[in-house]
C-alpha angles and dihedrals in degrees: 000000000000091000092052090049093053092043089053091052092048090048091053089054091050091050092052091051103037112021124085138178112282135197096238092125090064091065120091125194093197088219092291128144118236135220116210110206118207118194096244122135094267096053099091097047094044093047095050091046090053093050095045091049092047115021088178093057093117091062093066104020135051119216121215120194130183146208115343098358092108091057088074131078088240087075090072092048096049098038097200112202094201127055129178132197128186107159118093090221088080091061111025101091138080119255091251088070089063090076098022108041091168089071093065106127096220090065088079089073100020107036090164088069092074092086091053093048090053088055092046089053092049090048092057094042092053091048089052089051095050108119099184099075120269134191119208118207116204139164111269086231087081095045093118097044118128094236092055092049087052091048090055090050087054090055097253114155109233125197118191128212134180117247098194112141109231127193133173139083110005092237089052091049092050092051094049092045092052091049088053092234096119144004143207119272106286111194090168130044091236089061088057092047092054093048092046093049091050089053090048086059100244105163098201119038119182125195124209130168092026104119091150089196093137094142091063087065099054118118125181115197128210090272092054091250110151117227129182124212106227110231101174110135090247099046128104106268114260093000109162119211121193112229121233136166121238090263091057097255119132121263110240131215088250089056092051095046090050089053092049091051088057092049095054095038087054091054090053092051092046091053090055091047092048090054090049089054095043092245125138121220114194126188108218094170115113116225091014118157094210107113099176099086136056114260111241135152121235109264109243 
């Protein structure tokens, strides 16, 4: 009880400092369901199966994709009308980097990031080229970023949300969540998507491509350096990536397990919040390790 009280006070302080008015009320779901697409290995196959089984799917269901999905040719086949970003890497660079990724300043200490920046650039360029109408959802923290100003000039519809982690009494959390002033801990972009879609009043939210089986892809070499096998649907098969913190130190197994705890705890909290808001979150991903949501296929 005392801990919840102090967490509530701390959260109020964070809201006053970090949260701002957003334009969430300008967004309308038009009573549609929504499919949230993670970038797990099953995403491509499941998406294409959905679209081939129901070519009119877009008429009744919105599709929300994330992160580097738009860097792939599949983006033009699926034509998602909703897109969400959370990571600062999609915003923290000058416009000149869009055409010259090698000029990104962080490459001086993280040269391996060049490949990722190339994909980030392609993601934005493809979103700018989308001619079917797309709404991009981003944290209001990046409202003044150069890439978002450019996106608006390109006619992209942008919806802002607050990513301010709030903890405290459950009733207090629910109130702040509904007001859009704060959110649960979201260690993974899909956590944020689910929360955002609940607040946008989608009644049925389906998850595909969200295996969340990260721990199956850990590899520890003879020097105790942790690597992760990338299993995004667009990655090079069996590619191993060494894990480092921003300061160059190695990520430990304890670090990774702590992160995974936050991912799955967030799913549990989101399920409770969805029930509170009369929303349904369904996990339509085969072999997913998320146990918080009812398993249910997308109706076709």
